[in-house]
mmCIF file of C-alpha atoms in Angstrom:
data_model
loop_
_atom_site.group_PDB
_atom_site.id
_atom_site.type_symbol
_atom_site.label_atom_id
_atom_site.label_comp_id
_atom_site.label_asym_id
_atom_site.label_seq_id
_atom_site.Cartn_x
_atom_site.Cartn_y
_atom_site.Cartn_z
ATOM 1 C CA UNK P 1 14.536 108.907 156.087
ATOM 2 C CA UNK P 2 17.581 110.875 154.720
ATOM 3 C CA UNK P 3 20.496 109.017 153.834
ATOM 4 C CA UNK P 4 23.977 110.657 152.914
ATOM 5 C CA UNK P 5 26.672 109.086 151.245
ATOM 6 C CA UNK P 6 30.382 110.437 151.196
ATOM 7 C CA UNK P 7 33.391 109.307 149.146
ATOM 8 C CA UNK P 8 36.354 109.134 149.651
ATOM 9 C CA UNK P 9 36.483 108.167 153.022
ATOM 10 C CA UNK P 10 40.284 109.396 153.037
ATOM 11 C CA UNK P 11 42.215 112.096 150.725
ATOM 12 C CA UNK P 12 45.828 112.721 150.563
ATOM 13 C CA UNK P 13 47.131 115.387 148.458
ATOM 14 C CA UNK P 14 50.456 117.072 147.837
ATOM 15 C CA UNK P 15 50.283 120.800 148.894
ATOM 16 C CA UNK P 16 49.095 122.995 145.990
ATOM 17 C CA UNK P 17 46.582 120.809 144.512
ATOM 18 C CA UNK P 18 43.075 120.333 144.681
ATOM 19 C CA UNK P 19 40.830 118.071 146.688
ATOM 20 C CA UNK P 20 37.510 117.078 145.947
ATOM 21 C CA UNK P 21 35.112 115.083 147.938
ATOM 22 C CA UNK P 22 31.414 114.079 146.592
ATOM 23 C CA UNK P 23 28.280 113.484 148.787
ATOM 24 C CA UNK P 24 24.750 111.675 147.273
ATOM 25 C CA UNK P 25 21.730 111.961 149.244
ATOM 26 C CA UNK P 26 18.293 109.979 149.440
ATOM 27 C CA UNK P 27 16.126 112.793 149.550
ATOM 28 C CA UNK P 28 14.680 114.715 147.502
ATOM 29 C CA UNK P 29 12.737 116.962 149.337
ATOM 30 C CA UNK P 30 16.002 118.124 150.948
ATOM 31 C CA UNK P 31 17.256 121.743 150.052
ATOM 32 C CA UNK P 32 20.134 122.764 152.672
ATOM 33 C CA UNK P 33 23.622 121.352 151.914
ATOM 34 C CA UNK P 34 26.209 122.699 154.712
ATOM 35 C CA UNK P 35 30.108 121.316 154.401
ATOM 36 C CA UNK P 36 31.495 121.149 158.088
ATOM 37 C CA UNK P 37 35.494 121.040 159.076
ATOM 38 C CA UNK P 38 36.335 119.424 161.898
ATOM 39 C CA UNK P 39 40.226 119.492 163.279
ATOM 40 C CA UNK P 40 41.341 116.840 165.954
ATOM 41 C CA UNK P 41 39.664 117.621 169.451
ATOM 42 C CA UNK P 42 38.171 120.815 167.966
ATOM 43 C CA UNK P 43 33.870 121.482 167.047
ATOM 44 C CA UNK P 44 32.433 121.232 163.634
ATOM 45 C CA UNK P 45 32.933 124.159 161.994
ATOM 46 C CA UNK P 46 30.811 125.334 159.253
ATOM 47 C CA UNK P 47 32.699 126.494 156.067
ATOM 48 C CA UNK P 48 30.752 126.549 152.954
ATOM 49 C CA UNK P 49 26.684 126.101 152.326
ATOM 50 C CA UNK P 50 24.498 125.895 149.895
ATOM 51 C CA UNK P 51 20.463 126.066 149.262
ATOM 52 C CA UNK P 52 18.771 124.013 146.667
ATOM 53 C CA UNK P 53 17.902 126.930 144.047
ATOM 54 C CA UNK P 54 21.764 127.566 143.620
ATOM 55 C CA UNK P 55 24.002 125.338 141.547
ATOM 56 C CA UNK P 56 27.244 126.689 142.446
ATOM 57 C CA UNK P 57 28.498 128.800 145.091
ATOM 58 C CA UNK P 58 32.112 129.361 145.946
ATOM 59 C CA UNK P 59 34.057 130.988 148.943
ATOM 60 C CA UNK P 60 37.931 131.995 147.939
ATOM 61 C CA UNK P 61 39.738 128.525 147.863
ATOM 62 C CA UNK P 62 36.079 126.833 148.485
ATOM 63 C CA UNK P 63 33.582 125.747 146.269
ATOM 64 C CA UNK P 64 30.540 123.527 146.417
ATOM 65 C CA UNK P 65 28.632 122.390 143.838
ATOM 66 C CA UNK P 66 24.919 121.144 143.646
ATOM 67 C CA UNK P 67 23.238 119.039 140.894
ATOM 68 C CA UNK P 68 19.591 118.301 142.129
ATOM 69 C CA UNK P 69 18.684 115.730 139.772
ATOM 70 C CA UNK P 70 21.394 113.338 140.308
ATOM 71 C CA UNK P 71 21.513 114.001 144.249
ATOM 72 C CA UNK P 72 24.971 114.957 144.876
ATOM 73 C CA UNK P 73 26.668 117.519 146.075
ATOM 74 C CA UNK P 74 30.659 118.183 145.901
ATOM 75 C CA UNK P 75 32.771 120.196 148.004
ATOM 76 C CA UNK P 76 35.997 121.302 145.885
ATOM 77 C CA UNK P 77 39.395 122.606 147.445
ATOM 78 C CA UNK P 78 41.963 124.347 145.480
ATOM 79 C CA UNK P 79 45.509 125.521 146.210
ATOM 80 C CA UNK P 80 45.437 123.325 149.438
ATOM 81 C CA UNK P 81 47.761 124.204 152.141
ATOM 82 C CA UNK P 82 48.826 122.178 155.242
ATOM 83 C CA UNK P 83 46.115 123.741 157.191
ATOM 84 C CA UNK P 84 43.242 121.916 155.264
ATOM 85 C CA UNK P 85 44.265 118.871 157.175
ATOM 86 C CA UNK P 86 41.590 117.809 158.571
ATOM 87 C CA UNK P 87 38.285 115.979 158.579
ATOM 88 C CA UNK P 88 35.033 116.734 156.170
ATOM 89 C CA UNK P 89 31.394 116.006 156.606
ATOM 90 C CA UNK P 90 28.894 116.932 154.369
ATOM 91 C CA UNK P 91 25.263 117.284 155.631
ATOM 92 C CA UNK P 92 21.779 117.288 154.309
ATOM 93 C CA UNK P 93 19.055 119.082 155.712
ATOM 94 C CA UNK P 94 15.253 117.381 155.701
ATOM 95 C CA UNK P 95 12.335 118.913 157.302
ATOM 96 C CA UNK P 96 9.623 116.786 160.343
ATOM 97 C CA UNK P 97 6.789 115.508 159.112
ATOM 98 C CA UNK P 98 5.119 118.562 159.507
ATOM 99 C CA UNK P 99 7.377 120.435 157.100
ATOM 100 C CA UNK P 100 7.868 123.387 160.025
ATOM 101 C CA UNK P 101 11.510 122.460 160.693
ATOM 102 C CA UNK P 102 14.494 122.041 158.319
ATOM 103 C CA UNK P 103 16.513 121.380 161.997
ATOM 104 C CA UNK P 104 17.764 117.717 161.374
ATOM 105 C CA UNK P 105 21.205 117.748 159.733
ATOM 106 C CA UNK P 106 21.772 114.262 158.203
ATOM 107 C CA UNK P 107 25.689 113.983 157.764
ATOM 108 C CA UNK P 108 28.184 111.663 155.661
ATOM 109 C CA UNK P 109 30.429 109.627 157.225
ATOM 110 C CA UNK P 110 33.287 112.006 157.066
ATOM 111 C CA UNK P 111 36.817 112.870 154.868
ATOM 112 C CA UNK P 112 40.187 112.601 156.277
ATOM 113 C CA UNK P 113 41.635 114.957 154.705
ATOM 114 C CA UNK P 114 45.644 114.937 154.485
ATOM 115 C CA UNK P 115 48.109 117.879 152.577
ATOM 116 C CA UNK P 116 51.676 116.625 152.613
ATOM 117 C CA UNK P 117 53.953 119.911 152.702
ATOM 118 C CA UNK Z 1 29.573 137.284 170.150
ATOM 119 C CA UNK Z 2 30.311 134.089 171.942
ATOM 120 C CA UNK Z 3 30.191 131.384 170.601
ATOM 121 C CA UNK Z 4 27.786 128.471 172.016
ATOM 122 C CA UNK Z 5 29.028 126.826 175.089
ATOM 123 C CA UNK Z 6 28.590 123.389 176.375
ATOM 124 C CA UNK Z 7 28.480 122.080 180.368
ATOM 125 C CA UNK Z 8 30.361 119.847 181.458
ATOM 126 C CA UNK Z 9 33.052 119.266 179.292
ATOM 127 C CA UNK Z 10 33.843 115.682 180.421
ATOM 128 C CA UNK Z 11 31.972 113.567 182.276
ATOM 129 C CA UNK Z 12 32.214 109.794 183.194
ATOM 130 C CA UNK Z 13 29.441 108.064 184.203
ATOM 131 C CA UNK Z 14 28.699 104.356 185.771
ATOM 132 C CA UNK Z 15 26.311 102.122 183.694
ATOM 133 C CA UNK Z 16 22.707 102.556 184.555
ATOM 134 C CA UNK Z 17 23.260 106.130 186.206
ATOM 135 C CA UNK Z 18 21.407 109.218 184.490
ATOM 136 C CA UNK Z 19 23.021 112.610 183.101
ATOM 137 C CA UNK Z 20 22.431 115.955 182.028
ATOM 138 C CA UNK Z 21 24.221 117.892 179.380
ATOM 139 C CA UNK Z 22 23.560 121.945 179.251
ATOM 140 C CA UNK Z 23 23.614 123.623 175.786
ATOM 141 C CA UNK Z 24 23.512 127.428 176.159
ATOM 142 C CA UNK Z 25 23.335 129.151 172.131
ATOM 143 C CA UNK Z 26 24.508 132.115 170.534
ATOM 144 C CA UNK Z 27 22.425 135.080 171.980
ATOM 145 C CA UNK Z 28 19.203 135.594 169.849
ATOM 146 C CA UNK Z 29 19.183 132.002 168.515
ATOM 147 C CA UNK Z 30 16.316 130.485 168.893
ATOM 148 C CA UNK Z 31 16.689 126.951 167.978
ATOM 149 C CA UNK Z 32 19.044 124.210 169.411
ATOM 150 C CA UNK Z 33 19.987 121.177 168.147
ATOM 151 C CA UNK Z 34 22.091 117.851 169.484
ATOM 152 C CA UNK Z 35 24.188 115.336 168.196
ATOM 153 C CA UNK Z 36 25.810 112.327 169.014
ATOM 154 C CA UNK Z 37 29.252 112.032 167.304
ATOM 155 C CA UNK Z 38 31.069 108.726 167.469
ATOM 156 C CA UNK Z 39 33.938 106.955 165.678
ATOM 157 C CA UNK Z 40 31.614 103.990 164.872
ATOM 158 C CA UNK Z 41 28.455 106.067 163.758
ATOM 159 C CA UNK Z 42 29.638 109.301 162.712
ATOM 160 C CA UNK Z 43 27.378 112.432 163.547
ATOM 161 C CA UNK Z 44 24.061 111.197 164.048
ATOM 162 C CA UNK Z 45 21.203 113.530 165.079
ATOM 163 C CA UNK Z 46 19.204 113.364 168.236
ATOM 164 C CA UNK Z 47 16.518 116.406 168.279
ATOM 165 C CA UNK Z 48 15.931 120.430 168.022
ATOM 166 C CA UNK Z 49 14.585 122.425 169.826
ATOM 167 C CA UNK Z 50 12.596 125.786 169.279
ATOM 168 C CA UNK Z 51 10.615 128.536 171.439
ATOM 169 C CA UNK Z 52 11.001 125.198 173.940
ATOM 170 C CA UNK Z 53 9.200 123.143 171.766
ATOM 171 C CA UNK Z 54 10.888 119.573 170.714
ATOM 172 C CA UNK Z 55 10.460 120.119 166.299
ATOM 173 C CA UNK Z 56 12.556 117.399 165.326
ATOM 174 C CA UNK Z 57 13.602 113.694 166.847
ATOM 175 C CA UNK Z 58 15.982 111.201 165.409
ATOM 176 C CA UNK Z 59 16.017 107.535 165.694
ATOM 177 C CA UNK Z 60 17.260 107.260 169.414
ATOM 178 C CA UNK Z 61 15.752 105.585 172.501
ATOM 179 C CA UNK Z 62 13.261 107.272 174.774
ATOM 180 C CA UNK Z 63 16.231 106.811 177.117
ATOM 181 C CA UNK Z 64 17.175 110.336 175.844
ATOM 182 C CA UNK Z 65 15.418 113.425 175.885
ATOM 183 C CA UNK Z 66 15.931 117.004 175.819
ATOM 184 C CA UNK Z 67 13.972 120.266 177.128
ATOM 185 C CA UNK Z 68 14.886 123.980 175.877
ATOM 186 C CA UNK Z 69 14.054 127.116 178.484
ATOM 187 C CA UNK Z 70 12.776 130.369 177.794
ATOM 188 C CA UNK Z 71 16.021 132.037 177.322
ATOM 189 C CA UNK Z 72 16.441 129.082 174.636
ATOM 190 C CA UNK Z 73 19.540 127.263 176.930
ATOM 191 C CA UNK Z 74 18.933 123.462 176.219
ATOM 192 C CA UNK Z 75 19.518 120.665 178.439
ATOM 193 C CA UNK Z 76 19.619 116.805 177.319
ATOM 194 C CA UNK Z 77 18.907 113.882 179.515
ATOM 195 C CA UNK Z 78 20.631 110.359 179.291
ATOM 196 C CA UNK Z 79 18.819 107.237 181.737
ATOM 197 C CA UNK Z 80 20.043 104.494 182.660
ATOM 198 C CA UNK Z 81 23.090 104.639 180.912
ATOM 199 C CA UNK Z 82 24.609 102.060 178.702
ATOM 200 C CA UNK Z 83 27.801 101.393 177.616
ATOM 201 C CA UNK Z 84 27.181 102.253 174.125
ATOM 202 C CA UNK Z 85 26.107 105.483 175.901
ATOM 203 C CA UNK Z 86 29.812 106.488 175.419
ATOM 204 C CA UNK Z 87 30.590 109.770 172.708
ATOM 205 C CA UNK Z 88 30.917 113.101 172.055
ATOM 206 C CA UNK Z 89 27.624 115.090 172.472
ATOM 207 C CA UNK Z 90 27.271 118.346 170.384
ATOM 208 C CA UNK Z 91 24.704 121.189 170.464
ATOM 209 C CA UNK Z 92 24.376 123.733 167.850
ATOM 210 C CA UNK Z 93 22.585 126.453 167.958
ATOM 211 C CA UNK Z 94 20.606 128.447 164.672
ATOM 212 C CA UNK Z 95 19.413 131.789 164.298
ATOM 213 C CA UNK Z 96 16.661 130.197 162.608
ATOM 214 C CA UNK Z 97 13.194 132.328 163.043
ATOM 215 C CA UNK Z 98 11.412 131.025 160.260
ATOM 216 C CA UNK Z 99 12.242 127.740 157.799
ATOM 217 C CA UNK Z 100 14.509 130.327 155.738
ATOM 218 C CA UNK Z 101 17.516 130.784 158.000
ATOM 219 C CA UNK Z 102 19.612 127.073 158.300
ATOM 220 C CA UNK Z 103 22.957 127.302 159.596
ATOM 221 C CA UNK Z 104 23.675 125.406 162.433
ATOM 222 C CA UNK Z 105 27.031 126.598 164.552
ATOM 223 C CA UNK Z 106 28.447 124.000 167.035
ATOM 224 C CA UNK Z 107 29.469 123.921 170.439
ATOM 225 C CA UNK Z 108 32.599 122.054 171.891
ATOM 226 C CA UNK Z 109 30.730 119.232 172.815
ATOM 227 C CA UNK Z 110 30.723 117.381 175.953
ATOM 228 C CA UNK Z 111 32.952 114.122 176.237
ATOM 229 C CA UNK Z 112 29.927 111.617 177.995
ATOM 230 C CA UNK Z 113 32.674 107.815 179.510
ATOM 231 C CA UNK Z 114 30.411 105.180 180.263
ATOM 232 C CA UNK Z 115 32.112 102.792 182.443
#
């Protein structure tokens, strides 16, 4: 099956600069690459995606990046501000056997994210 | 709309007893999905759901299963409970109608003690 791997498993960074976190995955017949934020005691919350015919994609102060043929993915945060603080996952998405579903999110094991003021 | 909300909250359970978590999705998504989140194994997935139809199962024990109803609410079931039993269970619900839509939004989970 899927496997995702995430680095680093914890970021600190001085308000202002940018934060990058990089994700590998197993499988190749994955094409959905979502970026979740989660804050302390708060859901998931999807803030970036992107699909397997798109190399880039970026969102104001959000970017990800794709490279197929290496299998990794990257989210990239610029200008961070306090409120980034938080935790990342990345996620794959692989289909059932049957190919009908892309449903199954496989995730990495998660960025703590820290911005010092 | 709302966003997708989750029944109970918090729960704790006694080893070996059963429960049942309620998932109820954005209106007009179709497909659910759950997760178990814990400090230990990070977000791993369990199964999704579709038109009530189970599409996708992870790696769990037969000790948990799920159902979806026709107005696409979910439910998940938990036997015999173990202590390992113990996390955060998420649903998240998709507007998926075909394999071309695949965001998944999350609910705030249900808090399952095993003691």
């Amino acid at each position: 099956g899927e496997n995702v791997e995430q680095h680093p498993s914890t970021l600190s960074v001085q308000e202002g600069d940018s934060a990058v976190i990089k994700c590998t995955y197993s499988d190749s017949a994955s094409n959905y690459f979502p970026w979740y934020k989660q804050e302390l005691g708060k859901r998931p919350q999807l803030i970036i995606d992107i699909r397997s015919n798109v190399g880039e994609k970026k969102d104001q102060r959000i970017a990800v990046t794709l490279n197929k043929t290496a299998k990794h993915f990257s989210l990239h945060i610029t200008e961070t501000q306090p409120e980034d603080s938080a935790v990342y996952f990345c996620a794959a998405s692989s289909s059932n056997a049957g190919g009908t579903s892309y449903g199954k999110l496989t995730f990495g094991q998660g960025t703590i994210l820290t911005v010092h003021p | 709309k709302a966003g997708v909300t989750q029944t109970p909250r918090y729960l704790i359970k006694t080893r070996g007893q059963q429960v049942t978590l309620s998932c109820s999705p954005i209106s007009g998504h179709r497909s659910v999905s759950w997760y178990q989140q814990t400090p230990g194994q990070g977000l791993q997935f369990l199964f999704e759901y579709f038109s009530e139809t189970q599409r996708n199962k992870g790696n769990f024990p037969g000790r948990f299963s799920g159902r979806q109803f026709s107005n696409s609410r979910s439910e998940m079931n938990v036997s015999t409970l173990e202590l390992g039993d113990s996390a955060l269970y998420l649903c998240a619900s998709s507007p998926r109608d075909s394999t071309s839509s695949y965001e998944q939004y999350f609910g705030p989970g249900t808090r399952l003690t095993v003691t």
